[in-house]
Amino acid sequence: MTADLLIAAALVGLLAAAAGAVAPERLRAEVVSVLTVVASGCGLAVALGVLRSGRAAVVHTGRLLPLGGLSLRLDRFGALFVAVSAVVAISAMIFRLGYESHALSSRTASCVLPLFVTALILVPAAASVTTFLFVWELMAITSLLLVLVDHRRRSEVAAAAQWYAVMTQFGAAALLVALVLLATHADSQSFIAIAARSAGVPAWVRSTAFALAVVGFGSKAGMVPLHVWLPRAHPEAPGPVSALMSAAMVNLGIYGIIRVGDGLLGGGPAWWWLLLMGLGALSALFGALHAATSTDLKRLLAYSTTDNMGLVLLGIGASGLFASTGHPSLALVALVAALLHVVFHAVFKGSLFLSAGSIQQASGTRDLDRLGGLLQRMPVTGSLFLVGSAAIAALPPLCGFVSEWLLLQALLHGLPSSDLALAIALPVGVAVLALTGGLTALTFVKAAGIGLLGQPRRAQAVETREVRRSMWAGAGILATLCLVFGVAPFLILPAVLDAARTVTASHVLDPLVRGWHVGLAGAPGALAPGLLGLGLLASVVLTAGIRRALQRAAVRRTEAWGCGRELQTARMQYTATSFGEPLTRVFEDVLSPAHDLDVSHVAESRYYVEAATFHTSLEDAFERHGYRHAASALGWWGRLARRVPNGSVHRYLAFGLVALVVVLVVLG
Amino acid sequence: MSSAYSSTLTLAAGAVLICAVVVLWVTSTRSMLIVVATQGTALGCVAMTLGVHVGDAGLIATAAVELAVKGLAIPVLIDRAAGGALDRERRPLVNVPASLVASAALIVLAFTAARGVATFVGATSGALVPVGVATLLVGFLVLVSRRRPIFQMVGLLLVDNGIALVAFLCTAGVPFLIEVGVSLDVLLAVVVLMVLAQRLRSEFGDLDLDELRELHD
């Protein structure tokens, strides 16, 4: 039954792609969106069926793909990711109905978008090396084409796509080697057989495969230092695509790391997980710092994706570390916290990216320094953005709070430890989590405060109007889920727990207290998000009541924060740049800001300034110190290699002779 | 009977290799063509000896085709391509003594590398397999080290003769159709190269292949 639905999801996805290629332009967006929603709905139904029953959905045909055919097997762990992708895809497609983009309505884009969604649903179901690599590449290539959609209008798009193409192919090459290495040593390419035989594989092969998998999947998940494509490609993609990429595609990087590390290899030595924790901590801090200082709304969101994936990697690393040092119960809790954060991140980041898409379409810019006062002009979209911001900043009673709290609990309860690695790694992890949380709060105070509140910073912004209903409906579904999961995490916790148990084959009894409150079994401290929400609501009502009671007295109305001034202009407000400026100053060494101040004086006297312009730009430290050098080294190598084939027939023939002689010497 | 068979076979196969080395030694086109014709004839003799020994009519027919195509047709065609001009390989990329030393090294390599095949096939014909490999390598050396288009054609022919020799010795009878097909392919390649060489001469005068490097991008 579930297997049939899985096939149906794939077939409807292909049908949607075909429809996108042939439908007339007038109907294209509607037909493609509706069919893709149906495909995602089938995917969601399979995922929920598998999560509920625990029986994997299996599809196997000997044909369709070379080397062993198409092989799909969706277990509970994969089903969790399929469910997340499907929900994000449904919201993004509803959003797509109202999204006005000529480029996204082109024949190619309409054909590729459903394929991308189908690939997102099939990747967690792939059960053999060839099938996995096929759907993985399908996902990479379709997303690359979708990033490129707007390249005629803006030149940055092509550059972003180029970065993305290089990084995704680099990652795919690493994955290919890792998976083929495992498949050769296990003498089978089916994931089940690899998992069963991986214990007998030599240690160096296991470690190499894990390291390569971290590189390959990490680049997809936006892990520092392989994140450089993410803050370029995610902002340049059209609204619904950037939501799909940032809320669904990056998750599959996490999926891959857990599937290979915990599933196929069945855990490993402590240093693997310490490495992963280190990379996660670096990603979290670096992403949070850049998000806090970005002034481009979508770039800010993209950096915050790197930050959140860093936290997830921190959780996965901690889980592996606990498992390798003999704390299976804590290992499960940390993994559950990480997976929960993946799910919640998808929900709030999807909603934020969709709202940002609405804002960009309505106001024509995503530069925070030129936005402002949007909450009055776009009340629904603005409120949805606020809900997403509150969730990502981990404010109760929204979902971000629950997962970060659980992660913190897992790290804290491992603390009184005799193991040296744990004793060092855990406090660092807690500190990173705390600092990242603070920076994230600052980031979204900036994004919401500068973009939504205050006065419009330019003339066009005054005329901004609310977007179409289907657009805010798409973002609204995800924002509602933020609230529902935040108040009632018990709706999703059992599914996440089952998923984590499936992949680690863990037999630990329920390590969590579940119900209206959440906590670790046998440990002090519990969280009741519902009560917290109720308390918050009560305090809001109470404050409003007190305010109304006091308002009976005579009130003088004037500008808020106006220091009594009557006139408040848009230029008196904080801008996004000035808001982040103190932080830029503190972290000058990491962010290396470049300032450019240009002052022109009045001709008569140098004491009077006529105009002053100020530019500031931040560069990615990894890009400047790492990637530039790597690129120039590659260019040098390429020029050197070009000298070898100089056009002489004799030289080419000599290559053949030398190759033949080498083969004979080696084999003979 | 058996000893006559083995000495004939060894003699003919040896002639094939010696002819290949002599191609490296000579510089004039005319004498080179005589060597090539000799080599084609020797190859035909190898096939004929094997055919008579096994008593396979197909192999004997193949041998006849070999003699006609490689001993006669191809040398004549190459001679036509040369246009009767008595031109010489004046400055090869690797000079004659050096290429002879290199060919000695290649022959040693062929004998060490093909030892496995030799023991695998066994008997007289197996022991001669390295000779075929050596011919192939020497032919490749001619391709690499000589500038004139005619010599390039001959190099290609040597490579093909080496392959044919190995095929005859290993399988004691390549199917008739396949061998005829391969011979005709080589004939076709020679014709194409011949046309190319004539066009080159009419287009650029008397050019070396080495100077054609404008088209590589």
CSV table of C-alpha atoms in Angstrom, one decimal, chain A residues 642 645-657 660-662 664-665 667-668, chain B residues 93 106 109 113 133 136-137 140-141 143-147 152 209-210 212-213 216-217:
chain,number,residue,atom,x,y,z
A,642,ARG,CA,47.3,23.2,-21.4
A,645,PRO,CA,48.9,19.0,-25.6
A,646,ASN,CA,50.5,21.4,-28.1
A,647,GLY,CA,48.9,20.1,-31.3
A,648,SER,CA,51.8,17.9,-32.4
A,649,VAL,CA,50.5,14.6,-33.7
A,650,HIS,CA,53.8,13.0,-32.6
A,651,ARG,CA,53.3,14.1,-29.1
A,652,TYR,CA,49.8,12.6,-29.0
A,653,LEU,CA,51.1,9.4,-30.4
A,654,ALA,CA,53.9,9.3,-27.9
A,655,PHE,CA,51.2,9.5,-25.1
A,656,GLY,CA,49.7,6.4,-26.5
A,657,LEU,CA,53.1,4.6,-26.7
A,660,LEU,CA,51.0,1.2,-23.5
A,661,VAL,CA,54.5,0.7,-22.2
A,662,VAL,CA,53.4,1.6,-18.6
A,664,LEU,CA,52.9,-3.6,-20.0
A,665,VAL,CA,55.4,-2.8,-17.3
A,667,LEU,CA,51.0,-5.9,-15.8
A,668,GLY,CA,54.0,-7.8,-17.1
B,93,LEU,CA,62.4,13.2,-34.3
B,106,LEU,CA,60.9,-2.2,-26.3
B,109,LEU,CA,59.9,-5.2,-22.6
B,113,ALA,CA,55.6,-8.7,-20.5
B,133,VAL,CA,53.9,-7.7,-29.2
B,136,LEU,CA,53.4,-3.7,-32.4
B,137,LEU,CA,55.6,-1.7,-30.0
B,140,PHE,CA,54.3,2.5,-32.4
B,141,LEU,CA,57.8,3.8,-32.1
B,143,LEU,CA,54.6,6.4,-35.5
B,144,VAL,CA,56.0,8.5,-32.8
B,145,SER,CA,59.5,9.2,-34.1
B,146,ARG,CA,59.1,9.8,-37.9
B,147,ARG,CA,57.9,13.0,-39.5
B,152,GLN,CA,53.2,7.3,-40.4
B,209,LEU,CA,53.2,16.3,-40.3
B,210,ASP,CA,55.0,17.9,-37.3
B,212,LEU,CA,50.5,20.9,-38.6
B,213,ARG,CA,49.7,22.2,-35.2
B,216,HIS,CA,44.5,21.9,-31.9
B,217,ASP,CA,42.0,24.2,-30.2
